[in-house]
PDB file of C-alpha atoms in Angstrom:
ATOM      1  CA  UNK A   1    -101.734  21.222-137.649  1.00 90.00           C
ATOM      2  CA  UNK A   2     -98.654  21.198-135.115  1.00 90.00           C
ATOM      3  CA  UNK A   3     -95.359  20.518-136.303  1.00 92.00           C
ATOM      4  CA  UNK A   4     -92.543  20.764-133.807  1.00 88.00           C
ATOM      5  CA  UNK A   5     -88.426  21.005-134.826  1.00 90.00           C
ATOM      6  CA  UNK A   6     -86.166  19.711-131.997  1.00 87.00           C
ATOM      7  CA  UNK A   7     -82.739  20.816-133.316  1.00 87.00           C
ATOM      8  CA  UNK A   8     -79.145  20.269-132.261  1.00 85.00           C
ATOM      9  CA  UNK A   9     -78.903  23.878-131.050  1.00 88.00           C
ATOM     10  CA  UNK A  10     -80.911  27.510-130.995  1.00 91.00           C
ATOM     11  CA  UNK A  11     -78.900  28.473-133.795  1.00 93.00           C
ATOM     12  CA  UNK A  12     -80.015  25.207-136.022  1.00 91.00           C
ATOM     13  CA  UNK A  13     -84.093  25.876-134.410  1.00 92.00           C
ATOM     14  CA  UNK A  14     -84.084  29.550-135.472  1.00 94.00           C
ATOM     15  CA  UNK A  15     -82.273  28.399-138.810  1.00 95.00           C
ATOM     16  CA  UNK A  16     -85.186  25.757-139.399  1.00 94.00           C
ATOM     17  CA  UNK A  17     -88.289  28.675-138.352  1.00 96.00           C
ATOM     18  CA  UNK A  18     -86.322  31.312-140.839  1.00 96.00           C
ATOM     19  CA  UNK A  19     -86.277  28.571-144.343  1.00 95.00           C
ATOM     20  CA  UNK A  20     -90.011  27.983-143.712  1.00 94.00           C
ATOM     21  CA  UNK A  21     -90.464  32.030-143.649  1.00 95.00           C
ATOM     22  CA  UNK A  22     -88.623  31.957-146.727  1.00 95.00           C
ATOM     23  CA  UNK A  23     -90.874  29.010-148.279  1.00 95.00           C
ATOM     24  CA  UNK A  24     -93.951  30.666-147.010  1.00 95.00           C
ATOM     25  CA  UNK A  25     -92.840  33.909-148.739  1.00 94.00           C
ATOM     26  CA  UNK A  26     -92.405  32.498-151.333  1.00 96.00           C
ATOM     27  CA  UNK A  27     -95.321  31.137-152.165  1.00 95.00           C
ATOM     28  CA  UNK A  28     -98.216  32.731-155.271  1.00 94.00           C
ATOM     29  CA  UNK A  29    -101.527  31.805-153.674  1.00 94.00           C
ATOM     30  CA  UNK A  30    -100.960  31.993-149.725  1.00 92.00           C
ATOM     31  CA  UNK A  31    -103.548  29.770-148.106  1.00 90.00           C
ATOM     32  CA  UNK A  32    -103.669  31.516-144.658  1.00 94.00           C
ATOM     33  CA  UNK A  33    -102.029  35.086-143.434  1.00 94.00           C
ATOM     34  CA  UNK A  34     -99.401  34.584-140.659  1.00 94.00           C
ATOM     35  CA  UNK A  35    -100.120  35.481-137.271  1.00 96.00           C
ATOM     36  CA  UNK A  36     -97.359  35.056-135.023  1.00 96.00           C
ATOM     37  CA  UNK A  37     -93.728  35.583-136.546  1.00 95.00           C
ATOM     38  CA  UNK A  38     -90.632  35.181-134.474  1.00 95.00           C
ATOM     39  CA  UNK A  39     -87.516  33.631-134.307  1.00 93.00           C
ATOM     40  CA  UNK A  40     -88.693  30.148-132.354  1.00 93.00           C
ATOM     41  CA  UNK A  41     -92.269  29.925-133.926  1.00 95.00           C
ATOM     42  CA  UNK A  42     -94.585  30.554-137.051  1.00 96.00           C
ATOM     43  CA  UNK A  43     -98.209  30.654-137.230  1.00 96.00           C
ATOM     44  CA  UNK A  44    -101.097  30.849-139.524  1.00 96.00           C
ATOM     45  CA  UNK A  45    -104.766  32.196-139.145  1.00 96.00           C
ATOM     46  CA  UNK A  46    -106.245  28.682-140.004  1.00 95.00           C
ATOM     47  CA  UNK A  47    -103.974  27.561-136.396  1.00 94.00           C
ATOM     48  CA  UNK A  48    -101.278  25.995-137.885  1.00 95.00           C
ATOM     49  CA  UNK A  49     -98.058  26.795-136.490  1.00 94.00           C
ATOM     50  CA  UNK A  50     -94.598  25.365-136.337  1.00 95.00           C
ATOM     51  CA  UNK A  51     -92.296  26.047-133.165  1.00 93.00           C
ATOM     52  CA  UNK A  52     -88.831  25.129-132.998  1.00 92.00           C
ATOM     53  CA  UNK A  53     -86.757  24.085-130.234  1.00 89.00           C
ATOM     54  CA  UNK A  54     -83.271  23.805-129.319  1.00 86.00           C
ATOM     55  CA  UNK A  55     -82.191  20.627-127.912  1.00 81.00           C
ATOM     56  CA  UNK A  56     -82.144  19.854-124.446  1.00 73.00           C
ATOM     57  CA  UNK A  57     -83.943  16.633-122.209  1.00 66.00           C
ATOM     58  CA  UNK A  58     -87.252  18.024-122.593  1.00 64.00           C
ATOM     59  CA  UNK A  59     -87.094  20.044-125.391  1.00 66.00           C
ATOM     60  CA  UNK A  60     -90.574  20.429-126.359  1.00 62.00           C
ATOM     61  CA  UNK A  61     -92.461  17.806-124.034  1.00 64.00           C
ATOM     62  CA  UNK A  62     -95.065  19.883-123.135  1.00 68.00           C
ATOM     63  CA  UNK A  63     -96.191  20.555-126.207  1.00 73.00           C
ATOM     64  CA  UNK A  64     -98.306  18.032-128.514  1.00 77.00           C
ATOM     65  CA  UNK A  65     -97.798  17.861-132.266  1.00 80.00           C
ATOM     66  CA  UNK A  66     -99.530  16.352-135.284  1.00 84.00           C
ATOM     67  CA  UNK A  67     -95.748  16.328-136.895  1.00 89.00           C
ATOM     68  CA  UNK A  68     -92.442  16.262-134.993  1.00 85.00           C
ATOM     69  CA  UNK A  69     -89.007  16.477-136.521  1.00 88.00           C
ATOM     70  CA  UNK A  70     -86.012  15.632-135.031  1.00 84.00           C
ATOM     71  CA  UNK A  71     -83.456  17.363-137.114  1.00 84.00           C
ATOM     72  CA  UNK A  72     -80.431  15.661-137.223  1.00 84.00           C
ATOM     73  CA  UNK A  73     -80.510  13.712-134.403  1.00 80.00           C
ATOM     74  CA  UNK A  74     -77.466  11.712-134.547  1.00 81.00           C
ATOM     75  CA  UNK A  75     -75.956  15.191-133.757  1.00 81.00           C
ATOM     76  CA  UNK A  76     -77.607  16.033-130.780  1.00 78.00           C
ATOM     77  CA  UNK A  77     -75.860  15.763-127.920  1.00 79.00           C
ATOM     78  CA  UNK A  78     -79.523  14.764-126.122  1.00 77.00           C
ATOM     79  CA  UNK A  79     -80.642  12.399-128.572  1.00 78.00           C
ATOM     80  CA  UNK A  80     -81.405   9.804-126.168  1.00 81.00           C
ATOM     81  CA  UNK A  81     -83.355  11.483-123.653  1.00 78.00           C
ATOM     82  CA  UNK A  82     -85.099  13.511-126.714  1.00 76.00           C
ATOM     83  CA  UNK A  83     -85.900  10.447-128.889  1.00 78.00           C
ATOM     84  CA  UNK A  84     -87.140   8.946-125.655  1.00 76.00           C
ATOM     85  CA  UNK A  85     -89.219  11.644-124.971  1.00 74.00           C
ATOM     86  CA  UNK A  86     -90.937  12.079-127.945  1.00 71.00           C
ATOM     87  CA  UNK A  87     -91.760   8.652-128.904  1.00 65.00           C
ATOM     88  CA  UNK A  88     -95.126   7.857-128.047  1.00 62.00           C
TER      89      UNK A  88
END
C-alpha cells in the first residue's frame, strides 16, 4: 500500500511522517520491520510506505497512491491546483 500526505507546509508533512513513527513504535506485535526512515517518508519490508509532501501545485503528482490525504486542505494556500491534481 501507498498512502501519500499533501500538507499545508514541510513543517505540517514532517509533523504527519513523525505521529505515524510514533504509532508504529508503538505498536506490541509489529507486522513488518521499517526500511526507510526519514523525515518526508516511512517504509515497511512488506512495501508499504507513506511519503509526505508539503504543499505546492504538484505536490506529489508523480507519484501514485492506494490512499491520499489531503490534510487540511481548506488551509492550503494550493488547494485548488492540489485538489485538482489529485482527483482522478
Amino acid at each position: 500500500m501507498e498512502v501519500i500526505i499533501i500538507s499545508k507546509d514541510l513543517g505540517s508533512a514532517n509533523e504527519s511522517i513523525r505521529r505515524v513513527r510514533g504509532m508504529f513504535t508503538r505498536l506490541k506485535d509489529k507486522p513488518a520491520a521499517l526500511t526507510v526512515d526519514n523525515t518526508s517518508e516511512i517504509g515497511w519490508s512488506n512495501d508499504s510506505r507513506i511519503k509526505a509532501f508539503a504543499s505546492s501545485s504538484d505536490a506529489g503528482s508523480s507519484f501514485t497512491g492506494s490512499l491520499l490525504i489531503l490534510d487540511e486542505l481548506a488551509k492550503n494556500p494550493n488547494a485548488d491546483s492540489v485538489y485538482t491534481s489529485a482527483k482522478p
